[in-house]
PDB file of C-alpha atoms in Angstrom:
ATOM      1  CA  LEU A 259       0.000   0.000   0.000  1.00  0.00           C
ATOM      2  CA  VAL A 260       2.957   2.376  -0.404  1.00  0.00           C
ATOM      3  CA  GLY A 261       1.689   5.772  -1.531  1.00  0.00           C
ATOM      4  CA  SER A 262      -1.959   4.873  -1.030  1.00  0.00           C
ATOM      5  CA  GLU A 263      -5.016   5.663   1.027  1.00  0.00           C
ATOM      6  CA  MET A 264      -7.228   3.166   2.867  1.00  0.00           C
ATOM      7  CA  CYS A 265     -10.763   4.407   3.560  1.00  0.00           C
ATOM      8  CA  ILE A 266     -13.936   2.952   4.967  1.00  0.00           C
ATOM      9  CA  ARG A 267     -16.878   4.389   3.047  1.00  0.00           C
ATOM     10  CA  ASP A 268     -14.703   7.369   1.963  1.00  0.00           C
ATOM     11  CA  ARG A 269     -14.975   8.754   5.480  1.00  0.00           C
ATOM     12  CA  PHE A 270     -12.294   7.292   7.774  1.00  0.00           C
ATOM     13  CA  CYS A 271      -8.990   7.147   5.955  1.00  0.00           C
ATOM     14  CA  ILE A 272      -5.463   6.146   6.770  1.00  0.00           C
ATOM     15  CA  TYR A 273      -2.672   7.247   4.492  1.00  0.00           C
ATOM     16  CA  GLN A 274       0.512   5.352   3.866  1.00  0.00           C
ATOM     17  CA  THR A 275       3.478   6.919   2.128  1.00  0.00           C
ATOM     18  CA  GLY A 276       6.907   5.663   1.178  1.00  0.00           C
ATOM     19  CA  THR A 277       8.083   6.493   4.688  1.00  0.00           C
ATOM     20  CA  GLY A 278       5.142   4.836   6.419  1.00  0.00           C
ATOM     21  CA  ILE A 279       1.928   5.877   8.116  1.00  0.00           C
ATOM     22  CA  THR A 280       2.202   8.872  10.395  1.00  0.00           C
ATOM     23  CA  GLU A 281       0.098   9.892  13.346  1.00  0.00           C
ATOM     24  CA  GLU A 282      -0.359  13.382  11.922  1.00  0.00           C
ATOM     25  CA  MET A 283      -1.847  12.009   8.709  1.00  0.00           C
ATOM     26  CA  ILE A 284      -4.364   9.939  10.634  1.00  0.00           C
ATOM     27  CA  MET A 285      -5.258  12.726  13.052  1.00  0.00           C
ATOM     28  CA  ASP A 286      -5.555  15.328  10.279  1.00  0.00           C
ATOM     29  CA  LYS A 287      -8.190  13.241   8.499  1.00  0.00           C
ATOM     30  CA  ALA A 288      -9.904  12.339  11.766  1.00  0.00           C
ATOM     31  CA  SER A 289     -10.269  15.983  12.711  1.00  0.00           C
ATOM     32  CA  ASP A 290     -12.401  16.682   9.628  1.00  0.00           C
ATOM     33  CA  LYS A 291     -15.663  16.028  11.516  1.00  0.00           C
ATOM     34  CA  ILE A 292     -15.961  12.390  10.513  1.00  0.00           C
ATOM     35  CA  GLU A 293     -19.493  11.340   9.711  1.00  0.00           C
ATOM     36  CA  ILE A 294     -20.117   7.611   9.467  1.00  0.00           C
ATOM     37  CA  ASP A 295     -23.254   6.389   7.702  1.00  0.00           C
ATOM     38  CA  THR A 296     -24.018   3.265   9.728  1.00  0.00           C
ATOM     39  CA  ARG A 297     -27.204   2.502   7.762  1.00  0.00           C
ATOM     40  CA  ASN A 298     -25.267   1.581   4.621  1.00  0.00           C
ATOM     41  CA  TYR A 299     -22.642  -0.818   5.965  1.00  0.00           C
ATOM     42  CA  SER A 300     -22.462  -3.976   3.896  1.00  0.00           C
ATOM     43  CA  ASP A 301     -20.269  -6.999   3.395  1.00  0.00           C
ATOM     44  CA  ASN A 302     -17.710  -4.596   1.930  1.00  0.00           C
ATOM     45  CA  PHE A 303     -17.415  -2.989   5.332  1.00  0.00           C
ATOM     46  CA  GLY A 304     -16.390  -6.287   6.912  1.00  0.00           C
ATOM     47  CA  SER A 305     -13.614  -6.618   4.357  1.00  0.00           C
ATOM     48  CA  SER A 306     -12.613  -2.967   4.735  1.00  0.00           C
ATOM     49  CA  ARG A 307     -12.651  -3.262   8.523  1.00  0.00           C
ATOM     50  CA  HIS A 308     -10.370  -6.297   8.319  1.00  0.00           C
ATOM     51  CA  GLN A 309      -7.964  -4.341   6.093  1.00  0.00           C
ATOM     52  CA  LEU A 310      -8.128  -1.356   8.427  1.00  0.00           C
ATOM     53  CA  LEU A 311      -7.315  -3.532  11.429  1.00  0.00           C
ATOM     54  CA  GLN A 312      -4.331  -4.986   9.557  1.00  0.00           C
ATOM     55  CA  ILE A 313      -3.065  -1.461   8.939  1.00  0.00           C
ATOM     56  CA  LEU A 314      -3.676  -0.480  12.561  1.00  0.00           C
ATOM     57  CA  ASP A 315      -1.651  -3.475  13.708  1.00  0.00           C
ATOM     58  CA  ALA A 316       1.302  -2.292  11.614  1.00  0.00           C
ATOM     59  CA  LEU A 317       1.415   1.136  13.275  1.00  0.00           C
ATOM     60  CA  ASP A 318       3.853   2.268  15.955  1.00  0.00           C
ATOM     61  CA  THR A 319       0.965   4.236  17.436  1.00  0.00           C
ATOM     62  CA  GLY A 320      -1.899   2.829  19.438  1.00  0.00           C
ATOM     63  CA  ILE A 321      -5.389   3.586  18.204  1.00  0.00           C
ATOM     64  CA  PHE A 322      -8.534   2.836  20.168  1.00  0.00           C
ATOM     65  CA  PHE A 323     -12.159   3.950  20.351  1.00  0.00           C
ATOM     66  CA  LEU A 324     -14.242   4.922  23.395  1.00  0.00           C
ATOM     67  CA  ASN A 325     -18.014   5.024  23.622  1.00  0.00           C
ATOM     68  CA  PRO A 326     -19.823   7.679  25.741  1.00  0.00           C
ATOM     69  CA  GLU A 327     -19.539   5.422  28.811  1.00  0.00           C
ATOM     70  CA  LEU A 328     -15.740   5.431  28.240  1.00  0.00           C
ATOM     71  CA  ILE A 329     -15.761   1.712  27.417  1.00  0.00           C
ATOM     72  CA  LEU A 330     -13.153   0.492  24.945  1.00  0.00           C
ATOM     73  CA  ASP A 331     -14.478  -0.708  21.598  1.00  0.00           C
ATOM     74  CA  ALA A 332     -13.302  -4.003  20.095  1.00  0.00           C
ATOM     75  CA  SER A 333     -11.467  -2.087  17.343  1.00  0.00           C
ATOM     76  CA  HIS A 334      -7.997  -1.116  18.463  1.00  0.00           C
ATOM     77  CA  SER A 335      -4.440  -1.521  17.302  1.00  0.00           C
ATOM     78  CA  LYS A 336      -2.069  -4.207  18.504  1.00  0.00           C
ATOM     79  CA  PHE A 337       0.279  -1.488  19.769  1.00  0.00           C
ATOM     80  CA  PHE A 338      -2.463  -0.293  22.136  1.00  0.00           C
ATOM     81  CA  SER A 339      -3.006  -3.828  23.463  1.00  0.00           C
ATOM     82  CA  ASP A 340       0.737  -4.342  23.884  1.00  0.00           C
ATOM     83  CA  ILE A 341       1.054  -1.265  26.116  1.00  0.00           C
ATOM     84  CA  PHE A 342      -1.350  -2.780  28.647  1.00  0.00           C
ATOM     85  CA  GLU A 343      -0.330  -6.424  28.196  1.00  0.00           C
ATOM     86  CA  PRO A 344      -1.229  -8.840  29.709  1.00  0.00           C
ATOM     87  CA  GLU A 345      -4.541  -7.120  30.503  1.00  0.00           C
ATOM     88  CA  THR A 346      -7.527  -7.616  28.235  1.00  0.00           C
ATOM     89  CA  VAL A 347      -8.529  -4.243  26.851  1.00  0.00           C
ATOM     90  CA  THR A 348     -11.646  -4.954  24.770  1.00  0.00           C
ATOM     91  CA  HIS A 349     -14.975  -3.837  26.273  1.00  0.00           C
ATOM     92  CA  ARG A 350     -13.342  -2.583  29.480  1.00  0.00           C
ATOM     93  CA  PRO A 351     -13.652   0.847  31.014  1.00  0.00           C
ATOM     94  CA  PHE A 352     -10.689   2.814  29.684  1.00  0.00           C
ATOM     95  CA  LEU A 353      -9.978   4.494  33.021  1.00  0.00           C
ATOM     96  CA  GLU A 354      -9.811   1.067  34.685  1.00  0.00           C
ATOM     97  CA  LEU A 355      -6.719   0.353  32.567  1.00  0.00           C
ATOM     98  CA  LEU A 356      -5.045   3.415  34.060  1.00  0.00           C
ATOM     99  CA  GLU A 357      -5.895   2.627  37.703  1.00  0.00           C
ATOM    100  CA  ASN A 358      -2.794   2.128  39.861  1.00  0.00           C
ATOM    101  CA  LYS A 359      -0.661   3.192  36.885  1.00  0.00           C
ATOM    102  CA  VAL A 360      -1.177   6.967  37.132  1.00  0.00           C
ATOM    103  CA  SER A 361      -2.004   9.253  40.047  1.00  0.00           C
ATOM    104  CA  GLU A 362      -5.566   9.527  41.350  1.00  0.00           C
ATOM    105  CA  LYS A 363      -5.545  13.203  40.347  1.00  0.00           C
ATOM    106  CA  THR A 364      -4.606  12.325  36.747  1.00  0.00           C
ATOM    107  CA  LEU A 365      -7.309   9.642  36.691  1.00  0.00           C
ATOM    108  CA  GLU A 366      -9.980  12.103  37.906  1.00  0.00           C
ATOM    109  CA  GLU A 367      -8.861  14.766  35.421  1.00  0.00           C
ATOM    110  CA  ALA A 368      -8.876  12.198  32.600  1.00  0.00           C
ATOM    111  CA  GLN A 369     -12.448  11.195  33.411  1.00  0.00           C
ATOM    112  CA  GLU A 370     -13.589  14.814  33.417  1.00  0.00           C
ATOM    113  CA  TYR A 371     -11.735  15.568  30.172  1.00  0.00           C
ATOM    114  CA  LEU A 372     -13.102  12.509  28.352  1.00  0.00           C
ATOM    115  CA  ASN A 373     -16.626  13.309  29.516  1.00  0.00           C
ATOM    116  CA  PHE A 374     -16.139  16.825  28.060  1.00  0.00           C
ATOM    117  CA  MET A 375     -15.180  15.202  24.745  1.00  0.00           C
ATOM    118  CA  PHE A 376     -18.732  13.810  24.488  1.00  0.00           C
ATOM    119  CA  MET A 377     -20.412  17.151  25.252  1.00  0.00           C
ATOM    120  CA  GLU A 378     -21.393  19.157  22.168  1.00  0.00           C
ATOM    121  CA  GLU A 379     -21.241  22.449  24.069  1.00  0.00           C
ATOM    122  CA  HIS A 380     -17.473  22.094  24.538  1.00  0.00           C
ATOM    123  CA  ASP A 381     -15.355  22.960  21.509  1.00  0.00           C
ATOM    124  CA  GLU A 382     -12.869  20.168  20.790  1.00  0.00           C
ATOM    125  CA  MET A 383     -10.010  22.532  19.976  1.00  0.00           C
ATOM    126  CA  THR A 384     -10.604  24.573  23.131  1.00  0.00           C
ATOM    127  CA  ILE A 385     -10.569  21.601  25.499  1.00  0.00           C
ATOM    128  CA  ALA A 386      -7.615  19.887  23.779  1.00  0.00           C
ATOM    129  CA  ASP A 387      -5.260  21.881  26.006  1.00  0.00           C
ATOM    130  CA  LEU A 388      -6.971  20.401  29.065  1.00  0.00           C
ATOM    131  CA  ASN A 389      -5.931  16.844  28.139  1.00  0.00           C
ATOM    132  CA  PRO A 390      -4.278  15.473  31.318  1.00  0.00           C
ATOM    133  CA  LEU A 391      -2.996  12.460  29.356  1.00  0.00           C
ATOM    134  CA  LYS A 392      -1.042  14.548  26.835  1.00  0.00           C
ATOM    135  CA  LYS A 393       2.186  13.403  28.507  1.00  0.00           C
ATOM    136  CA  ILE A 394       2.105  10.945  31.373  1.00  0.00           C
ATOM    137  CA  GLU A 395       4.275   8.396  33.102  1.00  0.00           C
ATOM    138  CA  LEU A 396       2.573   5.005  33.266  1.00  0.00           C
ATOM    139  CA  HIS A 397       3.783   2.696  36.047  1.00  0.00           C
ATOM    140  CA  LEU A 398       3.639  -0.987  35.146  1.00  0.00           C
ATOM    141  CA  SER A 399       3.501  -3.751  37.746  1.00  0.00           C
ATOM    142  CA  ASP A 400       4.100  -7.476  37.720  1.00  0.00           C
ATOM    143  CA  GLU A 401       1.482 -10.068  38.697  1.00  0.00           C
ATOM    144  CA  ASN A 402       2.297  -9.476  42.403  1.00  0.00           C
ATOM    145  CA  GLY A 403       1.678  -5.733  42.119  1.00  0.00           C
ATOM    146  CA  MET A 404       5.377  -4.858  42.305  1.00  0.00           C
ATOM    147  CA  TRP A 405       6.730  -2.071  40.079  1.00  0.00           C
ATOM    148  CA  LYS A 406       8.550  -3.474  37.061  1.00  0.00           C
ATOM    149  CA  ALA A 407       8.852  -0.534  34.647  1.00  0.00           C
ATOM    150  CA  SER A 408       7.605   2.883  33.663  1.00  0.00           C
ATOM    151  CA  LYS A 409       6.644   4.189  30.242  1.00  0.00           C
ATOM    152  CA  HIS A 410       6.191   7.758  29.157  1.00  0.00           C
ATOM    153  CA  LEU A 411       3.118   8.013  26.957  1.00  0.00           C
ATOM    154  CA  SER A 412       1.287  10.660  25.004  1.00  0.00           C
ATOM    155  CA  PHE A 413      -2.462  10.435  24.375  1.00  0.00           C
ATOM    156  CA  LYS A 414      -4.492  12.445  21.846  1.00  0.00           C
ATOM    157  CA  PHE A 415      -8.243  12.293  21.361  1.00  0.00           C
ATOM    158  CA  LYS A 416     -10.597  13.198  18.505  1.00  0.00           C
ATOM    159  CA  ARG A 417     -14.370  13.073  18.273  1.00  0.00           C
ATOM    160  CA  ILE A 418     -16.064  10.655  15.878  1.00  0.00           C
ATOM    161  CA  ARG A 419     -19.546  11.688  14.783  1.00  0.00           C
ATOM    162  CA  GLU A 420     -22.425   9.565  13.532  1.00  0.00           C
ATOM    163  CA  GLU A 421     -25.526  11.264  12.206  1.00  0.00           C
ATOM    164  CA  GLY A 422     -24.316  14.575  13.644  1.00  0.00           C
ATOM    165  CA  ARG A 423     -23.812  13.234  17.187  1.00  0.00           C
ATOM    166  CA  ILE A 424     -20.584  12.423  18.998  1.00  0.00           C
ATOM    167  CA  ASN A 425     -20.804   8.644  19.326  1.00  0.00           C
ATOM    168  CA  TYR A 426     -17.154   7.759  19.810  1.00  0.00           C
ATOM    169  CA  VAL A 427     -13.866   9.312  20.721  1.00  0.00           C
ATOM    170  CA  MET A 428     -10.814   8.018  18.883  1.00  0.00           C
ATOM    171  CA  GLY A 429      -7.723   7.827  21.058  1.00  0.00           C
ATOM    172  CA  MET A 430      -4.145   7.679  19.869  1.00  0.00           C
ATOM    173  CA  ILE A 431      -1.311   6.682  22.144  1.00  0.00           C
ATOM    174  CA  SER A 432       2.400   7.064  21.469  1.00  0.00           C
ATOM    175  CA  ASP A 433       5.273   5.711  23.531  1.00  0.00           C
ATOM    176  CA  ILE A 434       7.580   8.695  24.087  1.00  0.00           C
ATOM    177  CA  THR A 435       9.814   6.961  26.630  1.00  0.00           C
ATOM    178  CA  SER A 436      12.916   7.297  24.467  1.00  0.00           C
ATOM    179  CA  GLN A 437      12.349  10.989  23.682  1.00  0.00           C
TER     180      GLN A 437
END
């Protein structure tokens, strides 16, 4: 797919160039008030979704989707799952994944921020600066609860609209530990 574009229903696109897929390319397209026509999904969508998931798995950036209850959707990249390994991430409350890995204050601020992301009255660009997960240190523990490592992560969020309503928030996570 070098030098190509992968889209589902000409709405949600991922671009791949000779140098690879970049987070900025994905986020730029995602910020264009994505409208998804769920009434017209067909067998082609299943094939397109499979291709999209293959592309997501090849990224060095984690991508995931949250519903208004802040529950993780089944669609997410392998990179996202690997960050929280060995925990199961599908259909879990997102903030539950962060418990005991970030401070209580960060967890509370993240909940408030993500709830704002689902409120139409809050402008997405205005509240972007409030993102408490923009740069965080995630503390990882072993099966006995003992600290084993820390990772420095950066989260970004964009609204996904269906029929004019905010139905999902797309999250992107980057490991910035080496930066």
